[in-house]
Coordinates of C-alpha atoms in Angstrom, one line a residue:
Chain A
M1 CA 0.2 -0.1 -0.2
R2 CA 1.3 3.3 -0.6
V3 CA -0.2 6.3 1.1
L4 CA 0.0 10.2 0.0
I5 CA -0.6 13.5 2.7
V6 CA -1.9 16.3 1.8
E7 CA -2.1 18.2 4.7
D8 CA -0.8 21.9 5.7
E9 CA -1.2 22.0 9.6
E10 CA 2.3 20.9 10.1
D11 CA 1.2 18.6 13.8
I12 CA -1.6 16.6 11.5
K13 CA 1.1 16.0 8.8
E14 CA 3.8 14.8 10.8
I15 CA 1.7 12.7 13.3
L16 CA -0.3 11.2 9.9
N17 CA 3.0 10.6 8.4
D18 CA 4.3 8.7 11.4
Y19 CA 1.5 6.6 12.0
F20 CA 1.5 4.9 8.1
E21 CA 5.2 4.7 8.8
L22 CA 4.8 3.0 11.9
L23 CA 2.4 0.8 9.9
N24 CA 5.9 0.1 8.2
I25 CA 3.0 1.7 5.0
E26 CA 4.9 3.7 2.3
V27 CA 3.7 7.4 2.6
D28 CA 4.7 10.7 1.1
S29 CA 3.3 14.2 2.0
S30 CA 3.1 17.4 1.6
S31 CA 1.8 20.7 2.9
L32 CA 1.5 22.6 -1.6
G33 CA -1.3 21.3 -3.5
K34 CA 1.0 21.8 -6.1
V35 CA 3.6 19.5 -4.8
A36 CA 1.0 17.2 -4.3
L37 CA -0.6 17.3 -8.0
D38 CA 3.4 16.4 -9.0
F39 CA 3.2 13.2 -6.2
I40 CA -0.2 12.3 -7.4
E41 CA 1.4 12.4 -11.5
K42 CA 4.5 10.3 -10.5
N43 CA 3.2 7.6 -8.2
R44 CA 0.7 5.4 -8.0
Y45 CA -1.0 5.4 -4.6
N46 CA -4.0 3.5 -2.7
L47 CA -4.8 6.0 -0.7
I48 CA -4.8 9.7 -0.9
L49 CA -5.9 11.6 2.5
T50 CA -6.4 15.7 1.9
D51 CA -7.3 18.6 3.3
L52 CA -9.6 21.0 1.7
K53 CA -8.3 24.6 2.4
L54 CA -4.8 24.5 1.1
P55 CA -2.5 27.6 1.0
D56 CA -2.7 26.9 -2.8
I57 CA -5.2 25.3 -4.1
S58 CA -8.0 24.0 -3.3
G59 CA -8.3 20.2 -1.9
Y60 CA -11.1 19.4 -4.7
E61 CA -8.4 20.0 -7.5
I62 CA -6.4 17.6 -5.9
I63 CA -9.3 15.0 -5.5
K64 CA -10.2 15.5 -9.2
K65 CA -6.6 14.7 -10.3
A66 CA -6.1 12.1 -8.6
K67 CA -9.1 10.2 -9.6
E68 CA -8.4 11.2 -13.0
V69 CA -4.9 9.2 -13.0
N70 CA -6.0 6.2 -11.2
P71 CA -9.8 5.8 -10.6
N72 CA -9.4 3.5 -8.5
V73 CA -7.6 5.3 -5.7
C74 CA -9.4 6.1 -2.2
I75 CA -10.0 9.5 -1.3
C76 CA -10.4 10.4 2.4
V77 CA -11.3 14.1 3.0
L78 CA -10.1 15.2 6.5
S79 CA -11.4 18.8 6.9
G80 CA -12.6 20.7 9.6
F81 CA -15.7 21.8 7.8
T82 CA -18.2 19.5 8.5
D83 CA -21.4 21.1 6.7
D84 CA -23.7 18.8 4.2
N85 CA -22.7 21.3 1.5
T86 CA -18.8 20.7 1.8
K87 CA -19.4 16.8 2.2
N88 CA -21.6 16.9 -1.5
I89 CA -19.2 19.3 -3.3
A90 CA -16.2 16.5 -2.0
K91 CA -18.1 13.5 -2.7
N92 CA -19.1 14.9 -6.2
A93 CA -15.5 15.8 -7.1
G94 CA -14.6 12.3 -5.8
A95 CA -13.7 11.8 -2.4
D96 CA -14.5 8.2 -1.1
I97 CA -14.5 8.9 3.0
F98 CA -15.0 12.1 4.8
I99 CA -13.6 12.4 7.8
E100 CA -13.8 15.8 10.0
K101 CA -11.4 16.8 12.6
P102 CA -10.2 16.1 15.1
F103 CA -10.3 12.8 14.5
S104 CA -9.0 9.7 16.1
F105 CA -6.6 7.3 14.3
S106 CA -9.4 4.2 15.2
K107 CA -11.2 6.6 12.0
I108 CA -8.3 6.3 10.0
E109 CA -7.7 2.1 10.5
E110 CA -11.3 1.9 9.1
V111 CA -10.2 4.3 6.0
I112 CA -7.4 1.6 5.4
N113 CA -9.2 -1.4 6.0
K114 CA -12.1 0.4 3.9
C115 CA -9.4 0.8 1.3
N116 CA -7.4 -2.7 1.6
D117 CA -10.8 -4.2 1.3
R118 CA -11.2 -2.1 -2.3
W119 CA -7.9 -3.6 -3.3
I120 CA -8.5 -7.1 -2.3
Chain B
M142 CA 2.5 13.0 52.7
I143 CA 6.1 13.2 50.9
D144 CA 5.9 12.6 47.0
E145 CA 7.5 9.2 46.5
F146 CA 9.8 10.4 42.8
K147 CA 10.7 13.8 45.1
L148 CA 11.6 11.5 48.3
I149 CA 14.2 9.4 46.2
N150 CA 15.4 12.7 44.4
F151 CA 15.9 13.8 48.1
I152 CA 18.2 10.5 48.7
K153 CA 19.8 11.0 45.8
N154 CA 21.3 14.5 46.8
K155 CA 22.0 13.5 50.1
F156 CA 24.1 11.2 49.2
H157 CA 25.7 13.0 45.8
S158 CA 24.7 9.4 43.8
N159 CA 24.7 8.3 40.2
F160 CA 23.9 5.3 40.9
I161 CA 20.0 6.2 41.5
G162 CA 18.4 7.5 38.4
D163 CA 17.7 4.2 36.8
D164 CA 16.0 0.1 37.1
A165 CA 19.4 -0.5 38.7
A166 CA 22.6 0.7 40.0
V167 CA 25.7 0.0 37.4
I168 CA 28.7 -0.1 39.2
P169 CA 31.9 -0.7 37.4
I170 CA 34.4 -3.5 38.3
N171 CA 36.8 -3.1 35.6
N172 CA 37.6 -0.7 32.6
S173 CA 34.9 -2.9 30.6
D174 CA 32.6 -4.4 33.0
V175 CA 30.1 -3.7 35.1
L176 CA 27.9 -5.3 38.3
I177 CA 24.1 -4.3 38.0
I178 CA 21.7 -4.4 41.3
S179 CA 18.6 -3.6 42.1
S180 CA 16.7 -3.7 45.6
D181 CA 12.4 -4.1 46.2
I182 CA 10.4 -4.5 48.8
L183 CA 7.0 -6.1 49.0
I184 CA 4.4 -4.9 51.7
E185 CA 1.3 -6.9 53.0
K186 CA -1.2 -4.5 52.3
V187 CA 0.8 -2.4 50.5
H188 CA 1.9 -4.4 47.5
F189 CA -0.8 -7.4 47.9
F190 CA -2.7 -8.8 50.3
V191 CA -2.5 -12.3 52.0
N192 CA -4.6 -15.7 51.4
E193 CA -4.8 -18.9 51.9
K194 CA -4.9 -19.3 48.0
N195 CA -2.2 -17.0 46.7
L196 CA 1.2 -17.6 49.3
S197 CA 3.0 -19.0 46.3
F198 CA 1.7 -16.0 43.7
I199 CA 2.9 -13.7 46.5
G200 CA 6.6 -15.5 46.4
S201 CA 6.9 -15.8 42.2
K202 CA 5.4 -12.3 42.0
A203 CA 8.5 -10.8 44.7
L204 CA 11.0 -12.4 42.1
I205 CA 9.5 -11.6 39.0
S206 CA 9.3 -8.0 40.0
N207 CA 13.4 -7.5 40.7
I208 CA 14.0 -10.0 37.7
S209 CA 12.1 -7.0 35.2
D210 CA 14.4 -4.3 37.1
I211 CA 17.6 -6.4 35.8
V212 CA 15.6 -7.1 32.5
A213 CA 14.9 -3.8 31.8
M214 CA 18.8 -2.7 31.6
G215 CA 19.9 -5.3 29.1
V216 CA 21.1 -7.5 31.7
E217 CA 20.2 -11.3 32.5
P218 CA 20.2 -11.6 36.6
K219 CA 22.1 -13.9 38.1
L220 CA 21.5 -14.2 41.5
F221 CA 19.5 -12.6 44.5
F222 CA 19.4 -12.8 48.1
L223 CA 15.9 -12.5 50.0
N224 CA 14.9 -10.8 53.5
I225 CA 11.8 -11.6 54.4
G226 CA 10.1 -11.1 57.9
F227 CA 6.4 -12.9 58.6
P228 CA 3.6 -12.3 61.4
K229 CA 3.7 -16.0 63.6
N230 CA -0.2 -16.6 62.0
I231 CA 1.8 -17.8 58.9
G232 CA 4.0 -20.1 60.5
E233 CA 5.0 -22.8 58.2
K234 CA 3.0 -21.9 55.9
I235 CA 5.9 -19.6 54.6
K236 CA 7.4 -22.2 53.5
I237 CA 4.4 -22.3 50.4
L238 CA 5.8 -18.3 49.5
I239 CA 9.8 -19.9 49.5
D240 CA 8.2 -23.0 46.6
G241 CA 6.6 -19.9 44.7
L242 CA 9.8 -18.0 44.5
Y243 CA 11.9 -21.0 43.2
S244 CA 9.9 -21.6 40.7
I245 CA 10.7 -18.6 39.2
A246 CA 14.4 -19.1 40.3
K247 CA 14.4 -22.6 38.8
K248 CA 12.7 -20.8 36.0
Y249 CA 15.3 -17.9 34.8
N250 CA 18.1 -20.7 36.2
I251 CA 19.0 -17.8 39.2
Q252 CA 20.4 -18.6 42.3
I253 CA 19.9 -17.4 46.2
G254 CA 23.2 -15.8 47.5
G255 CA 21.7 -15.3 51.3
G256 CA 19.4 -12.5 53.1
D257 CA 18.0 -12.6 56.8
I258 CA 14.4 -14.2 58.5
S259 CA 13.2 -11.9 60.8
K260 CA 9.2 -12.5 62.4
S261 CA 7.7 -8.9 61.8
E262 CA 3.9 -7.8 62.4
K263 CA 3.4 -7.8 58.5
L264 CA 4.6 -10.3 55.8
I265 CA 7.9 -8.3 54.0
I266 CA 9.8 -9.3 51.2
S267 CA 12.6 -7.5 50.6
I268 CA 14.8 -8.9 47.5
S269 CA 18.5 -7.3 46.3
I270 CA 19.0 -9.0 42.7
I271 CA 22.6 -9.1 40.7
G272 CA 23.2 -9.3 37.1
F273 CA 27.0 -8.9 35.4
S274 CA 27.7 -7.5 31.7
K275 CA 29.8 -5.3 29.6
K276 CA 29.2 -1.5 30.3
E277 CA 28.2 -0.8 26.5
N278 CA 25.4 -3.2 26.6
I279 CA 23.7 -1.4 29.3
V280 CA 20.6 0.0 28.3
Y281 CA 19.1 3.1 30.0
R282 CA 16.0 5.6 30.6
S283 CA 18.0 8.5 29.4
G284 CA 19.7 7.2 25.7
A285 CA 15.8 8.1 23.8
L286 CA 16.2 9.7 20.7
H287 CA 14.2 12.0 18.1
G288 CA 12.7 10.1 15.8
D289 CA 13.0 6.9 17.4
D290 CA 10.1 3.9 17.5
I291 CA 8.8 3.3 20.7
W292 CA 8.0 0.3 20.9
I293 CA 5.7 -2.5 23.8
T294 CA 6.5 -5.7 24.7
G295 CA 3.4 -8.0 25.0
Y296 CA 0.0 -6.7 26.3
L297 CA -1.3 -4.2 28.7
G298 CA -3.9 -4.0 31.1
D299 CA -4.6 -7.5 32.5
S300 CA -2.8 -6.7 36.0
E301 CA -4.9 -4.2 36.2
V302 CA -8.3 -5.8 36.0
G303 CA -6.8 -9.3 37.9
L304 CA -6.5 -6.5 40.6
R305 CA -9.4 -5.3 40.6
I306 CA -11.3 -9.3 40.3
I307 CA -8.8 -9.4 43.7
K308 CA -10.0 -6.7 45.4
E309 CA -13.4 -7.9 44.2
E310 CA -14.1 -4.3 42.4
L311 CA -14.4 -6.0 39.3
N312 CA -17.0 -9.1 38.4
I313 CA -16.5 -11.1 35.4
P314 CA -17.2 -14.9 34.0
D315 CA -15.5 -16.9 36.3
K316 CA -14.1 -18.5 33.3
L317 CA -11.9 -15.3 32.7
K318 CA -11.4 -14.5 36.4
E319 CA -8.2 -16.9 36.8
Y320 CA -6.5 -15.8 33.6
F321 CA -6.1 -12.5 35.0
I322 CA -5.3 -13.5 38.4
E323 CA -2.7 -15.8 36.9
K324 CA -1.5 -12.3 35.0
H325 CA -1.4 -10.0 38.1
Y326 CA 1.0 -12.1 40.2
I327 CA 2.9 -13.9 37.1
K328 CA 4.4 -12.4 34.2
E329 CA 6.4 -13.3 31.5
I330 CA 9.4 -11.7 31.7
H331 CA 11.6 -11.8 28.0
F332 CA 14.7 -12.7 29.7
E333 CA 16.3 -13.9 27.0
F334 CA 15.3 -11.6 24.4
I335 CA 15.7 -8.0 25.7
P336 CA 19.3 -8.8 26.8
F337 CA 19.6 -9.8 23.1
L338 CA 18.2 -6.4 21.4
A339 CA 20.9 -5.1 23.8
F340 CA 23.7 -6.8 23.4
R341 CA 23.0 -6.1 19.5
H342 CA 22.8 -2.7 19.8
L343 CA 19.7 -1.8 18.7
I344 CA 18.1 -0.4 21.1
N345 CA 18.2 3.1 23.1
S346 CA 16.2 3.3 26.4
M347 CA 14.2 1.2 28.5
I348 CA 12.2 0.9 31.6
D349 CA 10.1 -1.6 32.3
V350 CA 6.2 -1.4 32.9
S351 CA 5.5 -1.7 37.0
D352 CA 3.9 1.6 38.2
G353 CA 2.0 2.3 34.5
F354 CA 2.9 2.4 31.0
L355 CA 2.4 6.4 30.6
Q356 CA 4.4 7.1 34.1
D357 CA 7.0 4.6 33.2
L358 CA 7.1 6.1 30.0
S359 CA 7.8 10.1 31.5
H360 CA 10.6 8.9 33.1
I361 CA 12.3 7.7 29.8
L362 CA 11.2 11.3 28.5
T363 CA 12.0 12.8 31.7
K364 CA 15.5 11.9 31.9
S365 CA 16.5 11.6 28.0
N366 CA 14.9 15.3 27.5
K367 CA 12.5 14.0 25.0
R368 CA 8.5 13.7 24.1
A369 CA 6.1 11.1 22.6
F370 CA 3.3 10.8 20.8
I371 CA 1.5 7.7 21.4
Y372 CA -1.1 6.2 19.5
D373 CA -3.6 4.9 21.3
S374 CA -5.7 2.6 18.8
L375 CA -1.6 1.0 18.0
I376 CA -1.8 0.0 22.4
P377 CA -1.5 -4.0 22.7
V378 CA -4.2 -5.8 24.1
S379 CA -4.5 -9.1 25.0
T380 CA -7.9 -11.5 23.4
F381 CA -8.7 -11.8 26.8
Y382 CA -8.8 -7.7 27.8
K383 CA -10.9 -7.5 24.5
K384 CA -13.5 -10.0 26.2
I385 CA -14.3 -8.2 28.9
K386 CA -14.8 -4.9 27.3
K387 CA -18.1 -5.0 28.4
F388 CA -17.5 -5.5 32.2
I389 CA -15.0 -2.5 32.5
S390 CA -16.9 0.1 29.6
K391 CA -15.8 3.5 30.9
D392 CA -12.1 2.1 31.7
Y393 CA -11.5 -0.4 28.9
K394 CA -9.2 2.9 27.0
K395 CA -7.7 4.0 30.3
I396 CA -6.8 0.6 31.9
P397 CA -3.8 -0.2 29.6
F398 CA -2.3 3.1 29.8
I399 CA -2.2 3.0 33.7
S400 CA -2.0 -0.7 34.8
G401 CA 1.1 -1.3 37.2
E402 CA 3.4 -4.5 37.3
E403 CA 2.7 -6.2 33.8
Y404 CA 6.7 -6.1 33.8
E405 CA 6.6 -5.6 30.1
I406 CA 9.3 -3.7 28.3
I407 CA 9.1 0.2 27.0
F408 CA 12.0 0.3 24.5
T409 CA 13.0 3.0 22.0
A410 CA 14.6 2.0 19.0
S411 CA 15.9 3.8 15.8
P412 CA 13.3 2.8 12.8
E413 CA 16.0 1.7 10.9
N414 CA 16.4 -1.6 13.2
R415 CA 13.1 -2.4 12.4
K416 CA 13.4 -5.3 11.0
D417 CA 16.6 -6.8 13.0
I418 CA 14.3 -6.6 16.0
E419 CA 11.0 -7.9 14.9
N420 CA 13.1 -11.1 13.3
I421 CA 14.7 -11.3 16.6
A422 CA 11.2 -11.1 18.8
K423 CA 10.1 -13.5 15.7
N424 CA 13.4 -15.9 16.7
F425 CA 11.6 -15.5 20.9
N426 CA 8.2 -15.9 20.2
V427 CA 8.1 -12.3 22.0
P428 CA 4.9 -10.5 20.8
I429 CA 5.9 -6.5 20.1
T430 CA 4.1 -3.8 19.7
R431 CA 5.0 0.0 18.2
I432 CA 3.1 2.5 19.1
G433 CA 4.8 6.0 19.5
K434 CA 7.1 8.3 18.0
I435 CA 9.9 10.0 20.0
K436 CA 9.6 13.8 19.6
E437 CA 12.7 16.4 20.0
G438 CA 11.3 18.1 24.2
N439 CA 10.4 21.4 24.1
N440 CA 9.0 22.5 28.4
N441 CA 6.4 24.5 26.5
K442 CA 4.9 21.5 25.4
A443 CA 3.4 18.1 27.3
L444 CA 5.7 15.0 27.9
I445 CA 3.2 13.0 26.4
E446 CA 0.0 13.5 23.2
M447 CA -1.8 11.0 22.0
E448 CA -4.8 11.1 19.7
N449 CA -7.0 12.7 22.0
F450 CA -5.2 14.6 24.6
K451 CA -2.2 15.7 26.1
I452 CA -0.2 14.6 29.5
E453 CA 1.8 17.0 31.7
N454 CA 0.7 15.5 34.7
F455 CA 2.1 12.2 35.5
S456 CA 0.4 12.1 39.5
T457 CA -2.4 10.6 38.8
L458 CA -1.6 8.1 36.1
G459 CA 0.1 5.0 38.0
Y460 CA 1.1 4.1 41.3
K461 CA 2.5 5.9 43.6
H462 CA 3.0 5.9 47.3
F463 CA 2.1 8.4 50.2
H464 CA -0.7 9.8 47.4

């Protein structure tokens, strides 16, 4: 499994990065959307966790690009915005799972399991 | 009432001792060899309650707790001294306790070197235990490095559950009680695995879980001037523990973090050593789990952060005397 984390809050990015690394899951991370797009072009990811609000581009662009490159990729949105409108826009863009911040890692564990089921 | 850890510091400073501060004292014999000594005391009604059935368990546990201290420095213990005081009403039954002690000594091939016997109002057991090693193989609490993985052996929580059953504070199905009660008294010490990791220089810091995971981890962090992030969901619990979730409900997540007398080992190691550590653990058939990361220390931030909260004050997290 290979994971991409797109998150501009450094603490969260670091903790997520460490979590996957502890589980021996290959992980890349970026706090910038454009760098993430570059990662998506060059690597094949099973799971992408992305914030919606990034410093340079919106998370929706990440989602759209990721699905174009690999329609089977699992997209998980991590966001502090919990309104239905945001969730619907994310879903329409191609997001599979929506997790509200702050989150527990048991939620991330569920995401990994869902993605693994998809890939079996 | 005086705080236990403050008293230890008081004694250390009073004597200007460099030997106090880890699980055992490390005493140089020559340029390369060291003697490791640890001492412990168990007192009736403070550390245990005596009944008809548990004298053997008490003997076993007394030695296990001491062995754990030496192993947590990366050393196999070789010899121990037993000091014991007991009341008249125990009498001949003290031999049952000695049998329990002997069963552990035999299991780990540790010899008794001597000791003392006295009558006393309560049952008191004090053991000093000795090991030998090369000084470069000793692992201290103070060696944790930024970026280290935090590992734990075995599972956490069973000892506290056993204690609550013994104190009749928890009622679970009878067929499960025996497992937890035994886990409170007798734990498997990773007698060869841990010293082997130390011999291979694969670990940077280490401590045994005697007061509770969080409290004991905090000793590594304080000594190493580091912080830790712990992933709650990665803390390992036994299948038996999972079975009693509905009986302990609101404490289910908390107990593994505060359960004392587990005698599992917390150690930190470079991520580069993961494969070696996992392979060695497999060879020794020891379950181990990575559960967090060591971060740089920062006086303004909490020592331990977990998924949902931060911990700065450890005073209520584990067992402390005189609280």
